[in-house]
CSV table of C-alpha atoms and ligand atoms in Angstrom, one decimal:
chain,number,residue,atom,x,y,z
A,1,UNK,CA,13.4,-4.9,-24.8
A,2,UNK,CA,10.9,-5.4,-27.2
A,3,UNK,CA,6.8,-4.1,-26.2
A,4,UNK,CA,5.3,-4.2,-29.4
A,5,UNK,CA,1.9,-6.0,-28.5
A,6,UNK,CA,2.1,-4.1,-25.6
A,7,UNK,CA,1.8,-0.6,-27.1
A,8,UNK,CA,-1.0,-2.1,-29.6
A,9,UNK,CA,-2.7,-3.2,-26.9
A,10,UNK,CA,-2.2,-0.1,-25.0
A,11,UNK,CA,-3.4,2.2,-27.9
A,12,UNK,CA,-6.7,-0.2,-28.3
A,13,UNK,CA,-7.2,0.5,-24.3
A,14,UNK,CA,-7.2,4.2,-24.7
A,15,UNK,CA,-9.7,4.1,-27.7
A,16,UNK,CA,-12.1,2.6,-24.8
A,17,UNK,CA,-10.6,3.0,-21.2
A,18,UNK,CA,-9.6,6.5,-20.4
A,19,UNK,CA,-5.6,6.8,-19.7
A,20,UNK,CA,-6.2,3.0,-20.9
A,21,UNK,CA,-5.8,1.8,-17.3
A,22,UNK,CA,-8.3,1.0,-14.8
A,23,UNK,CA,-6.6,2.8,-12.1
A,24,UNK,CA,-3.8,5.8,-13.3
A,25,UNK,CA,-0.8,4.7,-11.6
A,26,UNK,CA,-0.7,1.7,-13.9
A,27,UNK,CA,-0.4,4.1,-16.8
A,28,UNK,CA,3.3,4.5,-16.6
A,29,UNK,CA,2.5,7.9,-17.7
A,30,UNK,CA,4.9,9.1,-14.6
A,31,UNK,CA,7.9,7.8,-16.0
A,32,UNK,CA,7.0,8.8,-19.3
A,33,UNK,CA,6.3,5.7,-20.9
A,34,UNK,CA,3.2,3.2,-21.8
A,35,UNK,CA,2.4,-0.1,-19.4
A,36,UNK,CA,3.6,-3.5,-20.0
A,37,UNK,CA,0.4,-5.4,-20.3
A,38,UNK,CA,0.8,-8.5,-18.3
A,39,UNK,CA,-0.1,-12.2,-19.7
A,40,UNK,CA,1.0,-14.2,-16.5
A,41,UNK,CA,2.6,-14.4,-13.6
A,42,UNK,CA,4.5,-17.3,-11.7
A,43,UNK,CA,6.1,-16.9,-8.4
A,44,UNK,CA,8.1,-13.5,-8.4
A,45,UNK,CA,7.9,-13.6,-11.8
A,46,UNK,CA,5.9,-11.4,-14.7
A,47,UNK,CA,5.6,-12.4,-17.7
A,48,UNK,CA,4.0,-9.3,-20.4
A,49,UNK,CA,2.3,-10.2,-23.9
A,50,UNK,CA,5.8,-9.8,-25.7
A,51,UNK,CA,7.1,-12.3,-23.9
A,52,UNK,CA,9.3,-10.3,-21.8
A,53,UNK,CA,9.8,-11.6,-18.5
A,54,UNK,CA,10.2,-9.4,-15.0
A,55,UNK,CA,11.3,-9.7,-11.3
A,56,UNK,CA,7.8,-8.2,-9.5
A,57,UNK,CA,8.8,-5.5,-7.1
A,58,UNK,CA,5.3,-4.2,-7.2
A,59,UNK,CA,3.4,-7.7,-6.6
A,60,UNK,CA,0.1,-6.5,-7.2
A,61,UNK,CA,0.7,-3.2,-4.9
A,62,UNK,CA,1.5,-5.6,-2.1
A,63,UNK,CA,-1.4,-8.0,-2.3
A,64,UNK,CA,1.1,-11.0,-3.8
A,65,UNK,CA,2.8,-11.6,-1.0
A,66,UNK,CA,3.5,-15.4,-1.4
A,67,UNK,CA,4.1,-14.6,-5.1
A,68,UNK,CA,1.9,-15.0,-8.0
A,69,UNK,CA,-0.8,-18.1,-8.7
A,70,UNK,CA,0.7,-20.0,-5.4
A,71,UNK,CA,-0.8,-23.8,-6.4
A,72,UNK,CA,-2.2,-24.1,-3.2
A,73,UNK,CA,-4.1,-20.5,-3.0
A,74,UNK,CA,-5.0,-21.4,-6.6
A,75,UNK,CA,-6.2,-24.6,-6.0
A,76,UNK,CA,-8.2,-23.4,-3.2
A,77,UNK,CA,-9.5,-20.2,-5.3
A,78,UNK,CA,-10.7,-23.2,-7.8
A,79,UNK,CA,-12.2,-25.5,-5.3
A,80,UNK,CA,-14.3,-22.1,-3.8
A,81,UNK,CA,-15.1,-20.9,-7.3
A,82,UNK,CA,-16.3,-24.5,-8.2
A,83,UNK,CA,-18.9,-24.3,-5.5
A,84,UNK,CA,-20.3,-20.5,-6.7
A,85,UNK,CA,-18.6,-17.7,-7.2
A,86,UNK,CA,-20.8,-15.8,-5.0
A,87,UNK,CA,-24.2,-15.5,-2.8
A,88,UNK,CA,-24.3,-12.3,-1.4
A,89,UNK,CA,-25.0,-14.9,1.7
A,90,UNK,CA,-23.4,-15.7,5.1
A,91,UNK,CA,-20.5,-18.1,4.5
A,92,UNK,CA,-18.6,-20.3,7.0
A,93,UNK,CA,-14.8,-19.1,5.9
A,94,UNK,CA,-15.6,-15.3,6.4
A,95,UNK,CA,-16.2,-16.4,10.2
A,96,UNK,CA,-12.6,-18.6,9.8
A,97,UNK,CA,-11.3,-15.5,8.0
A,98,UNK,CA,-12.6,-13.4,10.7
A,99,UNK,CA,-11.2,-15.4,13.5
A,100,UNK,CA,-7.7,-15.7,11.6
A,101,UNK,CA,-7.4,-11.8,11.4
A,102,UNK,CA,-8.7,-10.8,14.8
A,103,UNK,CA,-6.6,-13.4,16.1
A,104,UNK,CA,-3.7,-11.4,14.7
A,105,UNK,CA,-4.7,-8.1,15.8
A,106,UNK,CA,-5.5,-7.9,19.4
A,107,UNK,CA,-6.7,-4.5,19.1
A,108,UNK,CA,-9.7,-5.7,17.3
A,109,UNK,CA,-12.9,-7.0,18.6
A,110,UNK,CA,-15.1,-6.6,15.6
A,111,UNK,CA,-14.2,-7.0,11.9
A,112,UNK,CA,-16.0,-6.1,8.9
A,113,UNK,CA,-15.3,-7.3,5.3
A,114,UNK,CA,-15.3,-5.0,2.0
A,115,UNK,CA,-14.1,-4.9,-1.2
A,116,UNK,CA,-11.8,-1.9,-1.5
A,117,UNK,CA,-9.3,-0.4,1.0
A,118,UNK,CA,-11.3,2.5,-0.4
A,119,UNK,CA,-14.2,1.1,1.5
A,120,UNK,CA,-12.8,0.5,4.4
A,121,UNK,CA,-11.5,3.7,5.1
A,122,UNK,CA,-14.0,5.4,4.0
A,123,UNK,CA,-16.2,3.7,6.7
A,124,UNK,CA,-13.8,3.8,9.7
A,125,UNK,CA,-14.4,7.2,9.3
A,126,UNK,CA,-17.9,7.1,9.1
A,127,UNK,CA,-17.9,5.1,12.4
A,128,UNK,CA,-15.5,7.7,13.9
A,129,UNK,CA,-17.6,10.5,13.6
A,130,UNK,CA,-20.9,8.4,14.7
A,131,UNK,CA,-19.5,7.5,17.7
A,132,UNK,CA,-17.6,11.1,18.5
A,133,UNK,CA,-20.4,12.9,17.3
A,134,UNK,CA,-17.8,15.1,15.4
A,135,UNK,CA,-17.4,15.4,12.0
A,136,UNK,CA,-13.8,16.7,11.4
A,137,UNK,CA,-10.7,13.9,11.0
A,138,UNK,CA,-6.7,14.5,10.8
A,139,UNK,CA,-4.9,12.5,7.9
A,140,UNK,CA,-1.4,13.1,6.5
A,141,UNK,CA,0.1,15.2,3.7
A,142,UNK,CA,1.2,12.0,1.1
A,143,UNK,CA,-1.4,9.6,2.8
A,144,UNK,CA,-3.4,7.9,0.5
A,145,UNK,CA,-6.5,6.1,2.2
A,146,UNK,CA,-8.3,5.6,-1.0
A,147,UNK,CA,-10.7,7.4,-3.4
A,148,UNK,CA,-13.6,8.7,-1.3
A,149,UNK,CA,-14.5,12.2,-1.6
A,150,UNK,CA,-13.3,13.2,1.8
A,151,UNK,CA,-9.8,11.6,1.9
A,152,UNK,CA,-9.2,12.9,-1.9
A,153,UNK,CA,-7.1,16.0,-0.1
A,154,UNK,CA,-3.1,15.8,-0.2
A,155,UNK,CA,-3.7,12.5,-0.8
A,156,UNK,CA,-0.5,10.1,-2.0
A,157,UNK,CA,-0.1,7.1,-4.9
A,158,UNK,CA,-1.8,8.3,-7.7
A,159,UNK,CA,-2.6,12.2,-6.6
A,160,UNK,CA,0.9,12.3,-5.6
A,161,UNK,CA,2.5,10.5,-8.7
A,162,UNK,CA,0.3,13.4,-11.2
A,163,UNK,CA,0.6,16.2,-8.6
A,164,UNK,CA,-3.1,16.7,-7.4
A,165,UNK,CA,-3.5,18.3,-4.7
A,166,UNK,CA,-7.2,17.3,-4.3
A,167,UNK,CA,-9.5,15.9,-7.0
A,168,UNK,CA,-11.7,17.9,-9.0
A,169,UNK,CA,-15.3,16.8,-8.6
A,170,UNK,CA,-14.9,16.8,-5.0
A,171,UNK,CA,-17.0,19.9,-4.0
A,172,UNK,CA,-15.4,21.9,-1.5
A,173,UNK,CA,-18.2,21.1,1.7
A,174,UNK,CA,-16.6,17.3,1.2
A,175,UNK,CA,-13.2,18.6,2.0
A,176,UNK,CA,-13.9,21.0,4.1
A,177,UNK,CA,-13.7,18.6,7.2
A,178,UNK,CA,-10.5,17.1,6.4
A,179,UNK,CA,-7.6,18.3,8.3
A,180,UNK,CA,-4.0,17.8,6.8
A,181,UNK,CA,-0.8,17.7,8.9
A,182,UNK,CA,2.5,17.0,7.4
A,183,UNK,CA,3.9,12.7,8.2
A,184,UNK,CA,5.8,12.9,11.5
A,185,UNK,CA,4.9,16.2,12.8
A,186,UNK,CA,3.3,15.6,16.1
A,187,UNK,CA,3.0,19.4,16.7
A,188,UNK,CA,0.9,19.7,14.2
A,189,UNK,CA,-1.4,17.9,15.0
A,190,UNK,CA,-1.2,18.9,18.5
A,191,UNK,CA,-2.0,22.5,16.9
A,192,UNK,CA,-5.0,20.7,14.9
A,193,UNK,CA,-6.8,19.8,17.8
A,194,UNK,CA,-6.1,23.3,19.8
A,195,UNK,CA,-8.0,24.6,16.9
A,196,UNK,CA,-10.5,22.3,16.4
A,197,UNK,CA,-10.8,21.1,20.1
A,198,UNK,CA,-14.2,19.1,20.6
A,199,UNK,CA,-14.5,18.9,16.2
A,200,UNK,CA,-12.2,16.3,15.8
A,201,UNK,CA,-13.7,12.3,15.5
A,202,UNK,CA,-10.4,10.7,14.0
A,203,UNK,CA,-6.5,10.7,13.2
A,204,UNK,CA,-6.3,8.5,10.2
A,205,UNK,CA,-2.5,7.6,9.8
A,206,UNK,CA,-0.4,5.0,7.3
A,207,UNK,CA,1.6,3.6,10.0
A,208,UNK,CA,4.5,3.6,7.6
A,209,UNK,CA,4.0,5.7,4.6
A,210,UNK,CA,3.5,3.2,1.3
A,211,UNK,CA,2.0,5.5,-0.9
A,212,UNK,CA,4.6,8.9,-0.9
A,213,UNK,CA,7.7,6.4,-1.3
A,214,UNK,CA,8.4,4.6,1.7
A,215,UNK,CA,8.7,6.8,5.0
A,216,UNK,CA,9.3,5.7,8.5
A,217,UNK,CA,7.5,7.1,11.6
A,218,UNK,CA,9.9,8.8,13.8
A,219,UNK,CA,10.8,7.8,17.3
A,220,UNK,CA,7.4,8.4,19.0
A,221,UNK,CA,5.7,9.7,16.1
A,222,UNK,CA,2.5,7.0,16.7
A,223,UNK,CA,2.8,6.9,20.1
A,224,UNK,CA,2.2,10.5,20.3
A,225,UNK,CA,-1.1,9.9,17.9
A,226,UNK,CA,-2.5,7.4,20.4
A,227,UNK,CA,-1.7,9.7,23.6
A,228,UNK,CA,-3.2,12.8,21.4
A,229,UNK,CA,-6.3,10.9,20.7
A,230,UNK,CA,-7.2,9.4,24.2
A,231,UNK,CA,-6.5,12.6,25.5
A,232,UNK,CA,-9.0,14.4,22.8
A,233,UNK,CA,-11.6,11.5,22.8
A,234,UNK,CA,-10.6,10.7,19.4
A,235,UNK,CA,-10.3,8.0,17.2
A,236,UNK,CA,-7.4,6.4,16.0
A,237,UNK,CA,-7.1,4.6,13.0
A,238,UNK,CA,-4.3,3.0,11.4
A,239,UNK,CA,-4.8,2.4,7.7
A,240,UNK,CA,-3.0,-1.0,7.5
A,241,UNK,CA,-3.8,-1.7,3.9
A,242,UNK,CA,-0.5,-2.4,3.0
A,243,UNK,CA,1.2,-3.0,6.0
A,244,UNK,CA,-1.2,-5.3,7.6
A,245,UNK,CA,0.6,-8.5,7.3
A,246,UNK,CA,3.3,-7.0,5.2
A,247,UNK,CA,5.8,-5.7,7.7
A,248,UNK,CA,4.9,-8.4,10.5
A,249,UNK,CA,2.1,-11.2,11.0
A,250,UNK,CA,0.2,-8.2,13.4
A,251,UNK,CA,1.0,-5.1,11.1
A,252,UNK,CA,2.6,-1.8,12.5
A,253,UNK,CA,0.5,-2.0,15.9
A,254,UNK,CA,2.2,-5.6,16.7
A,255,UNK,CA,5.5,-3.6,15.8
A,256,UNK,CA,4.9,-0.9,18.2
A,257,UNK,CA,2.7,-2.5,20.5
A,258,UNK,CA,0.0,0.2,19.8
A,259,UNK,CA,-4.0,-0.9,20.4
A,260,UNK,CA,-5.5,1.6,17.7
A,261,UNK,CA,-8.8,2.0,17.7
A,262,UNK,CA,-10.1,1.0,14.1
A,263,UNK,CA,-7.8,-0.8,11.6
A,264,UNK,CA,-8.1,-0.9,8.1
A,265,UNK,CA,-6.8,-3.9,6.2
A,266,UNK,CA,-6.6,-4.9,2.5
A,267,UNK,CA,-4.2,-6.3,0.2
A,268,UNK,CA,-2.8,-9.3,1.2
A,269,UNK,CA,-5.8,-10.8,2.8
A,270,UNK,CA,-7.3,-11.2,-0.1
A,271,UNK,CA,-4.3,-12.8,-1.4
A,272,UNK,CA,-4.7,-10.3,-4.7
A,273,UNK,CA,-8.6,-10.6,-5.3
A,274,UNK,CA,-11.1,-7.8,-3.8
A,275,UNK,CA,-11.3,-8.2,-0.2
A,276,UNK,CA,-10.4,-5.8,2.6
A,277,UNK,CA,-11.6,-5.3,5.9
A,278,UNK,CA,-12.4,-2.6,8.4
A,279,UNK,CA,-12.1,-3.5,12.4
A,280,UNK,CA,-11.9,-2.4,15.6
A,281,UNK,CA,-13.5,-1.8,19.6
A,282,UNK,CA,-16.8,-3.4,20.0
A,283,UNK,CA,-17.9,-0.1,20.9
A,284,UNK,CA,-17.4,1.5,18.1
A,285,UNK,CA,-18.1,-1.4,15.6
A,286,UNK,CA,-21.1,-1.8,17.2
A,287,UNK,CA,-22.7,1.3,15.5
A,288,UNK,CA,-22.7,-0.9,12.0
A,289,UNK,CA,-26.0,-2.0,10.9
A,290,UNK,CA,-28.1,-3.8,11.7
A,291,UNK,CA,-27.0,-3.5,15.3
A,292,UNK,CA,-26.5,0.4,14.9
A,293,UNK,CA,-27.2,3.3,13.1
A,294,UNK,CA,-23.8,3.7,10.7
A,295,UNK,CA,-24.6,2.0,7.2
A,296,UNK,CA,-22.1,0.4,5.0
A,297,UNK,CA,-22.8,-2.4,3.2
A,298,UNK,CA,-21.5,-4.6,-0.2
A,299,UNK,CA,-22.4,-7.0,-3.0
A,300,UNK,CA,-19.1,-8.8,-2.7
A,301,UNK,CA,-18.3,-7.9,0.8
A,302,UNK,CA,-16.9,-11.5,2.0
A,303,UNK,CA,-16.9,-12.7,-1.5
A,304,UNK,CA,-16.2,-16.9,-0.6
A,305,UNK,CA,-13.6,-16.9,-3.2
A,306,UNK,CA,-11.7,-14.4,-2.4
A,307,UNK,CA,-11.9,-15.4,1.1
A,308,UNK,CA,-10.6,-18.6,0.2
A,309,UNK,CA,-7.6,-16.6,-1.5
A,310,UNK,CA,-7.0,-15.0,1.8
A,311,UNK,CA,-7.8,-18.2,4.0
A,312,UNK,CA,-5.5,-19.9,2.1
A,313,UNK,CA,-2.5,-16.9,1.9
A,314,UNK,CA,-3.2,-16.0,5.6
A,315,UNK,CA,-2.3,-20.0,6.0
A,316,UNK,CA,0.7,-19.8,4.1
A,317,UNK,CA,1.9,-16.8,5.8
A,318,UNK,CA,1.3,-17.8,9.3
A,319,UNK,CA,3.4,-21.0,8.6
A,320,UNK,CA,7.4,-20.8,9.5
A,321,UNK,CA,10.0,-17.6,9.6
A,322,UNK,CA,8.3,-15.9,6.5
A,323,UNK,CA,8.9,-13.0,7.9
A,324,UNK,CA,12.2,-13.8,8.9
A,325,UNK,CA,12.6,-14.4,4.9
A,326,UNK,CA,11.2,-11.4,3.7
A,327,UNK,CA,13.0,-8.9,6.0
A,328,UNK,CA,16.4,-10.7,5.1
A,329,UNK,CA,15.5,-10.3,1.3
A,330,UNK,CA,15.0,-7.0,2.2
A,331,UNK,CA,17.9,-5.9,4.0
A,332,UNK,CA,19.8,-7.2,1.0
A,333,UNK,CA,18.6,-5.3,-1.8
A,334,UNK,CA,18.7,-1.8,1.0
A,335,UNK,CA,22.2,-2.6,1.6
A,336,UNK,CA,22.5,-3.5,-2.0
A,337,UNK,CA,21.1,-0.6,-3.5
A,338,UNK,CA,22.8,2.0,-1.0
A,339,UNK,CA,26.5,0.3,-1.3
A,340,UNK,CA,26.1,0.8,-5.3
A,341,UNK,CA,24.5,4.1,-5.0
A,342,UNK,CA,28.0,5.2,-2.7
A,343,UNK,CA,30.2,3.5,-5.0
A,344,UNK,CA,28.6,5.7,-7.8
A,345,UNK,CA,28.3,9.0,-6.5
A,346,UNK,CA,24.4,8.6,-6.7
A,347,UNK,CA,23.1,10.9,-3.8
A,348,UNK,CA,19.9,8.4,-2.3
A,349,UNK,CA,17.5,7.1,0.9
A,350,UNK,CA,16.7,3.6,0.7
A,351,UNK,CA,15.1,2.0,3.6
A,352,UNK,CA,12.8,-0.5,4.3
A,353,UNK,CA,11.0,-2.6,6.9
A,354,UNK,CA,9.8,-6.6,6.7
A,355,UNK,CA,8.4,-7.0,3.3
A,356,UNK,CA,8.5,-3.2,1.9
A,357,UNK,CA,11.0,-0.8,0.9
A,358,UNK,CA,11.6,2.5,-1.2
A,359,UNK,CA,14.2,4.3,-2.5
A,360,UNK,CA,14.2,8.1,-2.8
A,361,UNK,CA,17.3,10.2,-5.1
A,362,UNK,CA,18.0,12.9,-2.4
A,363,UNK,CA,20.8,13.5,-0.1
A,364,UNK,CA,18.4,14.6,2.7
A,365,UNK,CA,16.8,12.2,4.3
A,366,UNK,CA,12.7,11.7,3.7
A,367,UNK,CA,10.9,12.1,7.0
A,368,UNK,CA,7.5,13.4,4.8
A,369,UNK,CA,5.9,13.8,1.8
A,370,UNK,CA,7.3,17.4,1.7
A,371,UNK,CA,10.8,16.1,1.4
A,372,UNK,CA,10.2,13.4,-0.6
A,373,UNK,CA,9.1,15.6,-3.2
A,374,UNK,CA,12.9,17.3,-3.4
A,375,UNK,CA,13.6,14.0,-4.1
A,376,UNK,CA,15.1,13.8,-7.8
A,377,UNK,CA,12.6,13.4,-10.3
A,378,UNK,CA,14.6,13.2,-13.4
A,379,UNK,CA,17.5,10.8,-12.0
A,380,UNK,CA,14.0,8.3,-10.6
A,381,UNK,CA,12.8,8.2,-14.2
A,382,UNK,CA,16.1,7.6,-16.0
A,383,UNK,CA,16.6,4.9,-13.0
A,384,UNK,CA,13.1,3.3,-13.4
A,385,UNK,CA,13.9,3.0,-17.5
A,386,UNK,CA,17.0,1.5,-17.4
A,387,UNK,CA,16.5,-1.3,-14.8
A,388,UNK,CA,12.6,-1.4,-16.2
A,389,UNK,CA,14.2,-2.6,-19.8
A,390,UNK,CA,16.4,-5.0,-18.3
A,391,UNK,CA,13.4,-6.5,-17.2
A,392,UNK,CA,13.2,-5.3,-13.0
A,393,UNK,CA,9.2,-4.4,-12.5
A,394,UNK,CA,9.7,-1.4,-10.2
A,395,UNK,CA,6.5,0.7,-9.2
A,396,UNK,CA,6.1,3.3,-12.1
A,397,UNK,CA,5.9,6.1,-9.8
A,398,UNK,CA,8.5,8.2,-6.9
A,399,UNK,CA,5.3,8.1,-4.2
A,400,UNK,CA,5.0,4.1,-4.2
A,401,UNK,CA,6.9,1.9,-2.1
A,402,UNK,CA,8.5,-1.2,-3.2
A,403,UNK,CA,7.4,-5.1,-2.4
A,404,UNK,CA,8.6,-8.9,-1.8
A,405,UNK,CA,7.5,-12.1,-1.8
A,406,UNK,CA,8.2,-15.4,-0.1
A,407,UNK,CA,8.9,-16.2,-3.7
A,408,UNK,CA,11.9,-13.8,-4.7
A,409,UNK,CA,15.0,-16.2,-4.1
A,410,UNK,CA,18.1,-14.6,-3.7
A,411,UNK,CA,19.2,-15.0,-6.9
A,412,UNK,CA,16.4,-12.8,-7.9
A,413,UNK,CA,18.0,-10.0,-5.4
A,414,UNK,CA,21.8,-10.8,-6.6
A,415,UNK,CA,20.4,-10.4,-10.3
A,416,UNK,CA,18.2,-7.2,-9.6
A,417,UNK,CA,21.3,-5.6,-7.5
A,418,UNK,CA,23.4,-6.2,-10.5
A,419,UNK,CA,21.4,-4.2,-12.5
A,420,UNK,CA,20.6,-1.7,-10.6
A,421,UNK,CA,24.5,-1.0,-10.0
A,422,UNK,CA,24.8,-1.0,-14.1
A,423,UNK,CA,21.7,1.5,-14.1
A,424,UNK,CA,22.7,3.9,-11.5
A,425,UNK,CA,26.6,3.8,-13.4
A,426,UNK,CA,24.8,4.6,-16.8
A,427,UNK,CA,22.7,7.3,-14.8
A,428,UNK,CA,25.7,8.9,-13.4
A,429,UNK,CA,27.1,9.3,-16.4
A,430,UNK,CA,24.3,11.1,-18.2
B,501,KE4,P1,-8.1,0.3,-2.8
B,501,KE4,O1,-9.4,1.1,-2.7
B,501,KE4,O2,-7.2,0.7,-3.9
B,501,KE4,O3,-8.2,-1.2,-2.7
B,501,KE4,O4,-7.3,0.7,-1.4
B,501,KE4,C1,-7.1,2.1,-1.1
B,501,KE4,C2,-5.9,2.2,-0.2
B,501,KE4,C3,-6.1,2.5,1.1
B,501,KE4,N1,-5.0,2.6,2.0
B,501,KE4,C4,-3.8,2.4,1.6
B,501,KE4,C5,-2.6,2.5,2.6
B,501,KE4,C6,-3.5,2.1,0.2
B,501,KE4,O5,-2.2,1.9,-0.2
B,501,KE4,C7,-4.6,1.9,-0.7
B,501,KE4,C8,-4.3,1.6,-2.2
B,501,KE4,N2,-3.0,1.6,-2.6
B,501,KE4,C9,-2.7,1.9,-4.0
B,501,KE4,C10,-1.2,1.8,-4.2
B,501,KE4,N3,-0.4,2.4,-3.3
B,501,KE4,C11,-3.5,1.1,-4.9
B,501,KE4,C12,-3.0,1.0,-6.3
B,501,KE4,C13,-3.8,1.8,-7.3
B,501,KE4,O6,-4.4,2.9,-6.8
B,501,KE4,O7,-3.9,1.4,-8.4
């Protein structure tokens, strides 16, 4: 695979864009490479500037669920954009946005739009500790909930992928509050808030881990969080950033018929442009400004277009057994990948649930982000290169999980299995 223009490109980006990326996991630096850089994409499609074309397992980190430029999201995008791009006004579709999420998340009475799933984490947790009057909060080992001083602490995705443990710049006071338990371990948390009794405002949990691989919650894993947290007066908050809307129409709560408190959302109801959300119990919302004292606010927050992006996704979506679709596209490439990995001698954990999936090379299986990192290292790069140049856009990273869209077809699954079997032969081998 030829990426000429890709690594002049790349080499003019790092003359003026540090790592020459905009956020480091697009760097490819983790599998020891530089990035394709992209010129289109189509459907499950990629196209880079050398004209190399890929099936998108990454999709935008989960954002293009209907695959990429959908006519009818872009024609709505077009028709929004054609009216102003923006007003930093009230708009009628954020209310019809509003109404479409909360109708698919029972557990909210409020919502709240942002920009970043940075931002709405960040301020679920502000809204925690207002309305606890505590300042402390619980997240995971291998969580990532975005880049804001307090959750940059055994964080996942990027800190994972470059072995952080905790940015610098972050001076210890931010940190100091942030309690880390390892994914799954329900004791330890218990133990948390024995030691912390009365300190702690919030448990802030990925659902199902996206951002150390792909890890499932064990059996009464997040049912224990919501008994722990009524029981403590706590918060709970699922960050639902990627699998709001990704695994089911209702996100990991409709899954396990859990009310959190606060949800955070992002991703896919923006339909890939900056919008994410933050909701939850009137009570708690109800601290936001101007009706309370807890301030957040946003120059694009509800930004019409990309509310028209997710008006128009959310629309799509909600029509016929999408869901139905993506789970059965992804139960063929699990059983795909795991049938070829046995047939090679290729020790791995593949799972998945609706629309997301990951694959770890270990022989254990990965029920945190402490045993995902035995996973192999050395046998994921090799894999990533080899079904990378036969032109299969897997995340550049061990700590991501994977993606589809209503778009992949099956021969797109029949085409990546086949070379996935030819990679994991040639990695055997070497
Ligand atoms: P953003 O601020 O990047 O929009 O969202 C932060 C965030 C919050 N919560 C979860 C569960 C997330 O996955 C994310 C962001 N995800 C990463 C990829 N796993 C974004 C990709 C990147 O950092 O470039």
């Amino acid at each position: 695979m030829k990426r000429v223009l890709s690594e002049e490109l790349f080499r003019i980006a790092e003359r003026m864009i540090p790592g020459g990326v905009n956020s480091p996991v697009r760097s490819f630096q983790a599998v020891d490479t530089f990035p394709s850089f992209i010129e289109r994409g189509e459907g499950s499609r990629l196209w880079d500037v050398d004209g190399n074309a890929y099936i998108d397992y990454v999709l935008s980190w989960g954002a293009a669920v209907l695959g990429h430029a959908h006519p009818e999201v872009v024609a709505s995008v077009c028709a929004a954009a054609q009216k102003g791009l923006g007003f930093g006004a009230a708009t009628p579709g954020e209310s019809q946005l509003a109404e479409r999420i909360l109708s698919a998340f029972p557990a909210m009475d409020l919502i709240r739009f942002v920009s970043s799933g940075t931002e709405a984490c960040m301020t679920a947790i502000r809204l925690a500790r207002a309305h606890t009057r505590r300042d402390k909060f619980i997240k995971f080992s291998g969580n990532y909930h975005g880049h804001a001083d307090t959750l940059l602490a055994a964080a996942g995705s990027g800190l994972a992928t470059f072995s952080i443990p905790s940015s610098s710049g972050v001076p210890a006071p931010c940190v100091e509050g942030t309690l880390i338990a390892p994914f799954n371990d329900l004791a330890a948390v218990k133990a948390l808030f024995r030691e912390h009794s009365n300190a702690i405002a919030a448990v802030i949990v990925e659902p199902f881990v996206g951002n150390a691989g792909f890890i499932r919650p064990a059996e009464g894993f997040l049912e224990g969080l919501r008994e722990l947290c009524s029981e403590e007066k706590a918060v709970l908050i699922f960050d639902e950033v990627i699998t709001g809307f990704r695994l089911c129409w209702g996100g990991a709560q409709t899954l396990f018929h859990i009310d959190p408190d606060l949800t955070s959302l992002g991703k896919i109801i923006g339909g890939g442009l900056a919008l994410a959300a933050f909701g939850g119990k009137a009570e708690i919302m109800s601290h936001l400004a101007p009706l309370g004292s807890v301030y957040q606010a946003g120059t694009l927050s509800g930004n019409p277009v990309a509310v028209a992006s997710g008006l128009k996704t959310l629309e799509l979506l909600g029509k016929g057994d999408s869901y139905a679709r993506l789970t059965q596209n992804m139960r063929k490439l699990v059983s795909g990948i795991a049938d070829s990995a046995k047939e090679c001698d290729v020790a791995v954990q593949v799972d998945g649930e609706g629309g997301m999936f990951g694959l770890f090379f270990s022989d254990a299986p990965v029920t945190s982000f402490e045993s995902a990192k035995k996973s192999d290292l050395m046998l994921f790069k090799k894999f990533f290169k080899g079904v990378f140049e036969k032109g299969i856009y897997w995340a550049p990273s061990l700590f991501e999980a994977g993606f589809l869209s209503l778009a992949h077809s099956e021969h797109d699954i029949v085409k990546t299995l086949e070379v996935i079997q030819a990679t994991l032969r040639d990695v055997k081998k070497k």
